[in-house]
CSV table of C-alpha atoms in Angstrom, one decimal:
chain,number,residue,atom,x,y,z
A,1,GLY,CA,-5.8,13.8,8.6
A,2,ALA,CA,-4.8,10.5,10.0
A,3,VAL,CA,-1.0,10.0,10.2
A,4,VAL,CA,1.0,6.9,10.7
A,5,SER,CA,4.6,7.9,11.6
A,6,GLN,CA,7.2,5.3,10.7
A,7,HIS,CA,10.7,5.2,12.0
A,8,PRO,CA,13.4,5.0,10.9
A,9,SER,CA,13.3,6.2,7.1
A,10,ARG,CA,16.6,4.5,6.5
A,11,VAL,CA,18.7,2.1,8.2
A,12,ILE,CA,21.9,0.3,7.2
A,13,CYS,CA,22.9,-2.7,9.3
A,14,LYS,CA,25.5,-5.4,9.3
A,15,SER,CA,24.6,-8.9,8.4
A,16,GLY,CA,23.6,-10.9,11.5
A,17,THR,CA,22.3,-7.7,13.5
A,18,SER,CA,18.7,-6.9,14.3
A,19,VAL,CA,16.9,-3.9,13.3
A,20,LYS,CA,13.6,-2.6,14.8
A,21,ILE,CA,11.1,-0.4,12.8
A,22,GLU,CA,8.4,1.4,14.6
A,23,CYS,CA,4.8,2.5,13.3
A,24,ARG,CA,2.7,4.9,15.5
A,25,SER,CA,-0.7,6.1,14.8
A,26,LEU,CA,-0.6,9.6,15.7
A,27,ASP,CA,-4.0,10.7,15.9
A,28,PHE,CA,-6.2,7.5,16.0
A,29,GLN,CA,-6.2,4.1,17.5
A,30,ALA,CA,-5.0,1.3,15.4
A,31,THR,CA,-6.3,-2.1,16.6
A,32,THR,CA,-4.6,-3.6,13.7
A,33,MET,CA,-1.5,-2.8,11.7
A,34,PHE,CA,-0.5,-4.3,8.5
A,35,TRP,CA,3.1,-4.9,7.6
A,36,TYR,CA,4.1,-4.8,3.9
A,37,ARG,CA,7.4,-5.4,2.1
A,38,GLN,CA,8.1,-3.9,-1.2
A,39,PHE,CA,10.7,-4.5,-3.7
A,40,PRO,CA,12.0,-2.2,-6.5
A,41,LYS,CA,9.4,-1.5,-9.2
A,42,GLN,CA,6.8,-4.0,-7.5
A,43,SER,CA,3.7,-3.9,-5.6
A,44,LEU,CA,3.2,-4.1,-1.7
A,45,MET,CA,3.4,-7.6,-0.4
A,46,LEU,CA,1.6,-8.2,2.8
A,47,MET,CA,3.8,-10.0,5.2
A,48,ALA,CA,1.8,-10.0,8.5
A,49,THR,CA,-1.3,-8.5,10.4
A,50,SER,CA,-0.7,-7.5,14.0
A,51,ASN,CA,-3.5,-7.0,16.3
A,52,GLU,CA,-3.0,-5.2,19.7
A,53,GLY,CA,-2.5,-7.5,22.6
A,54,SER,CA,-2.3,-10.6,20.5
A,55,LYS,CA,0.0,-12.6,18.3
A,56,ALA,CA,0.4,-11.4,14.8
A,57,THR,CA,-0.7,-13.4,11.7
A,58,TYR,CA,1.8,-14.0,9.2
A,59,GLU,CA,1.4,-14.7,5.6
A,60,GLN,CA,2.5,-18.0,4.1
A,61,GLY,CA,6.2,-17.9,3.4
A,62,VAL,CA,6.9,-15.4,5.9
A,63,GLU,CA,9.3,-16.4,8.8
A,64,LYS,CA,7.8,-15.3,12.1
A,65,ASP,CA,11.0,-16.0,14.0
A,66,LYS,CA,12.9,-13.6,11.5
A,67,PHE,CA,10.3,-10.8,11.4
A,68,LEU,CA,9.0,-10.5,15.0
A,69,ILE,CA,5.9,-8.2,15.4
A,70,ASN,CA,4.9,-6.6,18.5
A,71,HIS,CA,1.7,-4.6,18.9
A,72,ALA,CA,2.0,-3.4,22.6
A,73,SER,CA,-0.5,-0.5,22.4
A,74,LEU,CA,-3.3,0.9,20.2
A,75,THR,CA,-0.8,3.3,18.9
A,76,LEU,CA,2.4,1.3,18.5
A,77,SER,CA,3.4,-1.6,16.4
A,78,THR,CA,6.9,-2.7,15.7
A,79,LEU,CA,8.7,-5.0,13.2
A,80,THR,CA,12.1,-6.5,14.2
A,81,VAL,CA,14.1,-8.2,11.7
A,82,THR,CA,16.3,-10.6,13.4
A,83,SER,CA,19.7,-11.8,12.3
A,84,ALA,CA,19.3,-9.6,9.1
A,85,HIS,CA,20.9,-10.8,5.8
A,86,PRO,CA,21.4,-9.1,2.6
A,87,GLU,CA,18.2,-10.7,1.2
A,88,ASP,CA,16.2,-9.0,3.8
A,89,SER,CA,17.2,-5.6,2.2
A,90,SER,CA,14.0,-4.0,1.1
A,91,PHE,CA,11.5,-1.3,1.6
A,92,TYR,CA,9.1,-1.9,4.6
A,93,ILE,CA,5.9,-0.1,5.0
A,94,CYS,CA,3.0,-0.2,7.6
A,95,SER,CA,-0.5,0.6,7.4
A,96,ALA,CA,-3.7,0.9,9.5
A,97,ASP,CA,-7.2,1.7,9.0
A,98,SER,CA,-7.7,5.3,10.3
A,99,GLY,CA,-11.5,5.1,9.9
A,100,VAL,CA,-11.3,7.1,6.7
A,101,GLY,CA,-9.3,4.7,4.8
A,102,TYR,CA,-6.1,2.8,5.1
A,103,THR,CA,-3.3,5.1,6.0
A,104,PHE,CA,0.4,4.0,5.4
A,105,GLY,CA,3.6,5.0,7.1
A,106,SER,CA,6.2,6.6,5.0
A,107,GLY,CA,8.3,3.3,4.7
A,108,THR,CA,11.7,2.2,5.9
A,109,ARG,CA,14.5,1.4,3.3
A,110,LEU,CA,16.6,-1.4,5.0
A,111,THR,CA,19.9,-2.1,3.5
A,112,VAL,CA,21.9,-5.2,5.1
A,113,VAL,CA,25.5,-5.0,4.3
B,1,GLN,CA,-4.1,-16.0,-8.1
B,2,GLN,CA,-4.1,-12.4,-8.6
B,3,GLN,CA,-7.4,-10.8,-7.3
B,4,VAL,CA,-6.8,-7.4,-8.7
B,5,LYS,CA,-5.5,-7.0,-12.4
B,6,GLN,CA,-4.1,-3.6,-13.2
B,7,SER,CA,-3.2,-2.1,-16.5
B,8,PRO,CA,-1.2,-0.7,-18.0
B,9,GLN,CA,2.1,-1.5,-16.3
B,10,SER,CA,3.5,1.9,-17.4
B,11,LEU,CA,2.0,4.9,-19.1
B,12,ILE,CA,3.4,7.9,-20.8
B,13,VAL,CA,1.2,11.0,-21.1
B,14,GLN,CA,1.7,14.5,-22.4
B,15,LYS,CA,1.3,17.4,-20.1
B,16,GLY,CA,-2.3,18.5,-20.1
B,17,GLY,CA,-3.5,15.2,-21.4
B,18,ILE,CA,-5.6,12.4,-19.7
B,19,SER,CA,-4.1,9.6,-17.8
B,20,ILE,CA,-6.1,6.5,-17.6
B,21,ILE,CA,-5.5,3.6,-15.6
B,22,ASN,CA,-7.7,0.4,-15.3
B,23,CYS,CA,-8.4,-2.4,-12.8
B,24,ALA,CA,-10.5,-5.4,-12.9
B,25,TYR,CA,-11.3,-7.5,-9.8
B,26,GLU,CA,-12.7,-11.1,-9.2
B,27,ASN,CA,-14.1,-11.1,-5.8
B,28,THR,CA,-17.8,-9.8,-5.7
B,29,ALA,CA,-17.4,-9.4,-1.9
B,30,PHE,CA,-15.1,-6.4,-2.3
B,31,ASP,CA,-16.9,-3.2,-1.4
B,32,TYR,CA,-14.2,-0.6,-1.1
B,33,PHE,CA,-12.0,0.4,-4.1
B,34,PRO,CA,-9.1,3.1,-3.2
B,35,TRP,CA,-6.5,4.4,-5.4
B,36,TYR,CA,-3.0,5.2,-4.0
B,37,GLN,CA,-0.2,7.3,-5.4
B,38,GLN,CA,3.4,6.4,-4.3
B,39,PHE,CA,6.3,8.5,-5.0
B,40,PRO,CA,9.9,7.0,-4.9
B,41,GLY,CA,11.2,6.2,-1.3
B,42,LYS,CA,7.6,7.0,0.2
B,43,GLY,CA,4.6,5.1,1.5
B,44,PRO,CA,1.6,5.0,-0.7
B,45,ALA,CA,-0.9,7.9,-0.2
B,46,LEU,CA,-4.6,7.5,-0.6
B,47,LEU,CA,-5.7,9.5,-3.6
B,48,ILE,CA,-9.5,8.6,-4.0
B,49,ALA,CA,-11.7,5.7,-3.1
B,50,ILE,CA,-15.0,4.6,-4.2
B,51,ARG,CA,-17.8,2.1,-2.9
B,52,PRO,CA,-19.9,0.1,-5.3
B,53,ASP,CA,-23.1,1.9,-4.7
B,54,VAL,CA,-22.0,4.9,-7.1
B,55,SER,CA,-20.6,4.7,-10.7
B,56,GLU,CA,-18.3,7.6,-10.5
B,57,LYS,CA,-16.5,9.8,-8.1
B,58,LYS,CA,-14.7,13.2,-8.7
B,59,GLU,CA,-12.1,15.0,-6.6
B,60,GLY,CA,-10.3,17.8,-8.5
B,61,ARG,CA,-8.6,16.3,-11.3
B,62,PHE,CA,-9.1,12.7,-10.3
B,63,THR,CA,-12.3,10.8,-11.2
B,64,ILE,CA,-12.8,7.2,-10.5
B,65,SER,CA,-15.2,5.1,-12.8
B,66,PHE,CA,-16.8,2.1,-11.5
B,67,ASN,CA,-18.6,-0.6,-13.4
B,68,LYS,CA,-20.0,-3.3,-11.1
B,69,SER,CA,-21.4,-5.6,-13.7
B,70,ALA,CA,-18.2,-5.8,-15.3
B,71,LYS,CA,-16.2,-5.7,-12.0
B,72,GLN,CA,-14.0,-3.1,-13.2
B,73,PHE,CA,-12.8,0.3,-12.1
B,74,SER,CA,-10.5,3.0,-13.4
B,75,LEU,CA,-8.6,6.2,-12.5
B,76,HIS,CA,-8.7,9.1,-14.9
B,77,ILE,CA,-6.4,12.0,-14.1
B,78,MET,CA,-7.4,15.1,-16.0
B,79,ASP,CA,-5.0,17.7,-17.0
B,80,SER,CA,-2.0,15.6,-16.2
B,81,GLN,CA,1.0,17.5,-14.9
B,82,PRO,CA,4.7,16.5,-14.4
B,83,GLY,CA,4.1,16.4,-10.7
B,84,ASP,CA,1.7,13.5,-11.2
B,85,SER,CA,4.5,11.5,-12.3
B,86,ALA,CA,4.5,8.5,-9.7
B,87,THR,CA,3.3,4.9,-9.4
B,88,TYR,CA,-0.3,4.4,-8.9
B,89,PHE,CA,-1.9,1.4,-7.4
B,90,CYS,CA,-5.2,0.3,-7.4
B,91,ALA,CA,-6.7,-1.9,-4.5
B,92,ALA,CA,-9.8,-3.6,-3.1
B,93,ASP,CA,-11.1,-4.6,0.2
B,94,THR,CA,-13.9,-6.3,1.9
B,95,SER,CA,-15.5,-4.6,5.1
B,96,GLY,CA,-14.0,-5.5,8.3
B,97,ASN,CA,-10.3,-4.3,8.8
B,98,THR,CA,-9.0,-6.9,6.3
B,99,PRO,CA,-5.8,-6.2,4.4
B,100,LEU,CA,-6.3,-4.4,1.0
B,101,VAL,CA,-5.5,-6.5,-2.0
B,102,PHE,CA,-3.3,-4.5,-4.4
B,103,GLY,CA,-2.8,-4.3,-8.2
B,104,LYS,CA,0.7,-4.5,-9.5
B,105,GLY,CA,1.0,-0.8,-10.0
B,106,THR,CA,1.3,1.5,-12.9
B,107,ARG,CA,4.2,3.9,-13.4
B,108,LEU,CA,2.9,7.0,-14.9
B,109,SER,CA,5.2,9.4,-16.6
B,110,VAL,CA,4.0,13.0,-17.5
B,111,ILE,CA,6.2,14.7,-19.9
B,112,ALA,CA,6.3,18.2,-20.9
């Protein structure tokens, strides 16, 4: 089946540093990748939509300068959390339409200390 | 404005029983209704999905019932097992590579 590989699964970083999260579609081409954020015991909150070769579209209230999204190829999209702070600690998940439904990555648990 | 309303928020079911989770939507343009299962620390996994041209879809122990006129759909888990304990999300989408609209989730606990 369609797989979206997301790395890292867990990351702990110091406040003020940047963290990059990668999502790769392994057996299909993803022209669009959706990035979500999920707080404990809550639903998924859409942060942004990335399209291959163009600028990402951010949801209202999401800082585009803090959450940098790059979709350089049809199989790779990255989310960089810049100058991370403790309030950025969360579970980040990517998703893409594989043609047989939306496939999600396994998520990245970011902890900023 | 929440476009997909999901209930209950949490559910406890005895092993072997039937788990039922309900969702209601408002946007009549939605034409794809998936259910996702999420275990702690993992991404959501597609469980089963339905389109509005059918009223029911069954895959193993999982069944979606769809009522287009009422704008409601539900997930039934037959013979519920402890391994089914997870959070379940309903979602809805319109055609065209647009993001899913999620319900708030239901935490299911199946007890022996």
